[in-house]
PDB file of C-alpha atoms and ligand atoms in Angstrom:
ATOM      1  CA  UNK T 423      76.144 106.963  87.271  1.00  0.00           C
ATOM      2  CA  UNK T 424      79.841 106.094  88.851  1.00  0.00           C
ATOM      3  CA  UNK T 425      81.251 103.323  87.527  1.00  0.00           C
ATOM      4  CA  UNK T 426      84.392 101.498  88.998  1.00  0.00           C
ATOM      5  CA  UNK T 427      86.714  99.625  87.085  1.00  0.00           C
ATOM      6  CA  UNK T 428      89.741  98.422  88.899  1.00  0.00           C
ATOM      7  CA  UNK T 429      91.761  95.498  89.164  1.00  0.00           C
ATOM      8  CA  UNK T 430      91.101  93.239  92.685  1.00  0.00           C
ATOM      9  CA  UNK T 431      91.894  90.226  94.210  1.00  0.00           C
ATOM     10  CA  UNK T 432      89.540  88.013  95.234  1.00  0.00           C
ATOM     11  CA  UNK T 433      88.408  87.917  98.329  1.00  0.00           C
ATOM     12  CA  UNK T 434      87.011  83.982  97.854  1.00  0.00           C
ATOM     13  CA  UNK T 435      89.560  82.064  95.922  1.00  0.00           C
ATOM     14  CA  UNK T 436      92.170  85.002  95.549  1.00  0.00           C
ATOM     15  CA  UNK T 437      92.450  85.160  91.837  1.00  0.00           C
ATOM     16  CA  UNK T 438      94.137  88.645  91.072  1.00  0.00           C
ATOM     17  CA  UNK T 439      91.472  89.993  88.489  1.00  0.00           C
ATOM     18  CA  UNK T 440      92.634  92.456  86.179  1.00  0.00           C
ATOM     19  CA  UNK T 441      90.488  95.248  84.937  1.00  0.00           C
ATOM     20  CA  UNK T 442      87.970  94.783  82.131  1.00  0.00           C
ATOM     21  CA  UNK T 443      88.537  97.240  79.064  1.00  0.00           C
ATOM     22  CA  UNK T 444      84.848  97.676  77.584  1.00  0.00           C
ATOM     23  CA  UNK T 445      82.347  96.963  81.049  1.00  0.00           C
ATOM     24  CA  UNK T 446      82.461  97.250  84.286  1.00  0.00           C
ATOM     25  CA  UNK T 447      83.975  94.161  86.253  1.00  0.00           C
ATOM     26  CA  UNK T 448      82.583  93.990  89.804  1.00  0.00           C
ATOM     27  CA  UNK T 449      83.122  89.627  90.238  1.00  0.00           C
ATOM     28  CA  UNK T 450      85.364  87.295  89.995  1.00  0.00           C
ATOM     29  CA  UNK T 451      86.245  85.845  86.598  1.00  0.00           C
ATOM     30  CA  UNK T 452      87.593  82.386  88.099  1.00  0.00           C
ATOM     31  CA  UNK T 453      84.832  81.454  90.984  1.00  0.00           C
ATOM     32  CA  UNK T 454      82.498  84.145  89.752  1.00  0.00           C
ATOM     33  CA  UNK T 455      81.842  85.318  93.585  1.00  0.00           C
ATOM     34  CA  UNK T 456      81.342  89.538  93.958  1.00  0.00           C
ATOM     35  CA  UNK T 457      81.197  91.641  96.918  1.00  0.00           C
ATOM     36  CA  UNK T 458      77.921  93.355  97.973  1.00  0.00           C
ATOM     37  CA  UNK T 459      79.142  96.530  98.021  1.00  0.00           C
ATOM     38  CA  UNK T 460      76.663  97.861  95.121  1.00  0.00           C
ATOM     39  CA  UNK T 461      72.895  99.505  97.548  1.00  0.00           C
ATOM     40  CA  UNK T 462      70.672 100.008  94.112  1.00  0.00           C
ATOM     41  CA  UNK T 463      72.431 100.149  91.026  1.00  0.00           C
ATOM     42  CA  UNK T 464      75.878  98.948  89.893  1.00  0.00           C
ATOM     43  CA  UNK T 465      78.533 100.734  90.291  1.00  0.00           C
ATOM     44  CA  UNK T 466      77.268 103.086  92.990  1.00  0.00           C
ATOM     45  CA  UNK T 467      79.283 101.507  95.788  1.00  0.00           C
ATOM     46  CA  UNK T 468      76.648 102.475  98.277  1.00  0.00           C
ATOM     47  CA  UNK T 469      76.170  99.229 100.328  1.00  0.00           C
ATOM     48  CA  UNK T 470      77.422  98.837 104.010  1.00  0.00           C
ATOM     49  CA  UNK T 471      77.163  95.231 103.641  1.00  0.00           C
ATOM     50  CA  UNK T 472      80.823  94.390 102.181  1.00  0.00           C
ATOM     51  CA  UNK T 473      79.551  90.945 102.157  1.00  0.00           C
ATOM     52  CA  UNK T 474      80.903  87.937  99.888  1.00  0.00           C
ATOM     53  CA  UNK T 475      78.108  87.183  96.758  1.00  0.00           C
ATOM     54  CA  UNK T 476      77.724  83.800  95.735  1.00  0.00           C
ATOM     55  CA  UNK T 477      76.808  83.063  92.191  1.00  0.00           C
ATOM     56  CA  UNK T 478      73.027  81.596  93.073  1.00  0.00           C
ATOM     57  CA  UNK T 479      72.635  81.331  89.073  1.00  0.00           C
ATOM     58  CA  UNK T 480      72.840  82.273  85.338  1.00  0.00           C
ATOM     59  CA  UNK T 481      70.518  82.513  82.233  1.00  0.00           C
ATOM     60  CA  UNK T 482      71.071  83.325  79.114  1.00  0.00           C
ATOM     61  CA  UNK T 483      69.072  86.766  78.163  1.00  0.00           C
ATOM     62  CA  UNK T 484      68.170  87.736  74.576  1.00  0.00           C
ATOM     63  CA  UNK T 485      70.030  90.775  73.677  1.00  0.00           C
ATOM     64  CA  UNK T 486      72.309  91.204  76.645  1.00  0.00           C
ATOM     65  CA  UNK T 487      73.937  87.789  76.514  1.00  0.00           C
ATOM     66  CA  UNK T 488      74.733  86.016  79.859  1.00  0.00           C
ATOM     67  CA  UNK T 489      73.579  87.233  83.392  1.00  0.00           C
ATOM     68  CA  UNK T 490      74.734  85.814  86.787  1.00  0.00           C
ATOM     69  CA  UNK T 491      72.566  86.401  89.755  1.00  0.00           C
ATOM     70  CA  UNK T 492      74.861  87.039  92.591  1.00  0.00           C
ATOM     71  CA  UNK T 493      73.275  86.422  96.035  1.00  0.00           C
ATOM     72  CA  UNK T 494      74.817  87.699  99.071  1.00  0.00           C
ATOM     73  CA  UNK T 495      75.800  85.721 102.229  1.00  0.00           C
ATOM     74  CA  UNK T 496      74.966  87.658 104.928  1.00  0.00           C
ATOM     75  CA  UNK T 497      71.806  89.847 104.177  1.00  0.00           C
ATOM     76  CA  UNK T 498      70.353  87.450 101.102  1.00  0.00           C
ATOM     77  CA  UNK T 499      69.926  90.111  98.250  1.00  0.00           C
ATOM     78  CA  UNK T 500      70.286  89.099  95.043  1.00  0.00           C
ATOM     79  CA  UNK T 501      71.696  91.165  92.032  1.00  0.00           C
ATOM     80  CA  UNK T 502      71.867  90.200  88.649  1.00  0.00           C
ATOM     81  CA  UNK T 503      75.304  91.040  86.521  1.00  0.00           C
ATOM     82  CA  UNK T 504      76.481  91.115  83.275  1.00  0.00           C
ATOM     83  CA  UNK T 505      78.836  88.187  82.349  1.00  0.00           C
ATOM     84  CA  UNK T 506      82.390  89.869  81.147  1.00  0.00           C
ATOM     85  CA  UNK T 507      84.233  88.389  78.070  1.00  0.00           C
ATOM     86  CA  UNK T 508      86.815  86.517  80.444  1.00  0.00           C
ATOM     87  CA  UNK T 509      84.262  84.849  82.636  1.00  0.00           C
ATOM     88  CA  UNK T 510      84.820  80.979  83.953  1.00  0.00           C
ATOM     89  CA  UNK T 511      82.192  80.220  81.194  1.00  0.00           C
ATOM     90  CA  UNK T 512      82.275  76.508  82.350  1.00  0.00           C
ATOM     91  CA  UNK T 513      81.275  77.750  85.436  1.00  0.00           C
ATOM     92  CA  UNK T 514      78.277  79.928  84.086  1.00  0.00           C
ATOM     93  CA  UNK T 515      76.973  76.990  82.124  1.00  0.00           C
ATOM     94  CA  UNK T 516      77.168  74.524  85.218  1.00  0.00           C
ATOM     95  CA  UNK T 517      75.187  77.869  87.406  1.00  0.00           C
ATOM     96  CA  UNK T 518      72.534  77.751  84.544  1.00  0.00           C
ATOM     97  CA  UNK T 519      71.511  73.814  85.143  1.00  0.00           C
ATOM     98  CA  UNK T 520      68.989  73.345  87.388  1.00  0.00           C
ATOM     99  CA  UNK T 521      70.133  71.992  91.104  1.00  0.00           C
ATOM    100  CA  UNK T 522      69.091  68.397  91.226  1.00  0.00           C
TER     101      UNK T 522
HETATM  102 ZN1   ZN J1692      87.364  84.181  92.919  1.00  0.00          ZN
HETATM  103 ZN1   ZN J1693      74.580  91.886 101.726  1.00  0.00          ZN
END
């Protein structure tokens, strides 16, 4: 599997990201927002969408810690990601709370 790790800017709030050292970093670690770019696994860069992801929502999963469930704007898929160690974590707790 090809895996991309570069720095970006954000394409929603324009937070310059810098690259993760031990995963993969394919959102936003201040608004959390990603980029459908990924067809059907991560990392494989595959989509034609280009599309801005919102973060739809997070839970907290046994072994692999934090996931946020990215769901994109223009075509509706969703794709779960692993949360990086420099995350908005306020922002991931506030995602997990159910909508009211
Ligand atoms: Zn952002
Ligand atoms: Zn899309």
């Amino acid at each position: 599997m090809k895996k991309i790790n570069e720095p970006f800017t954000c394409k929603n709030c324009g937070e310059k990201n810098p690259k993760v050292e031990k995963s993969c970093r394919n959102h936003c670690r201040k608004c959390l927002y990603s980029l459908h770019v990924d067809k059907n696994t991560p990392g494989d860069r595959e989509s034609s969408c280009k599309s801005l992801m919102e973060p739809s929502q997070t839970a907290q999963t046994g072994k692999k810690g934090w996931i946020i469930y990215h769901k994109c704007t223009k075509c509706g898929k969703i794709i779960p990601n692993k949360v990086a160690d420099d995350d908005n974590f306020e922002k991931i707790i506030e995602l997990s709370q159910p909508t009211k």
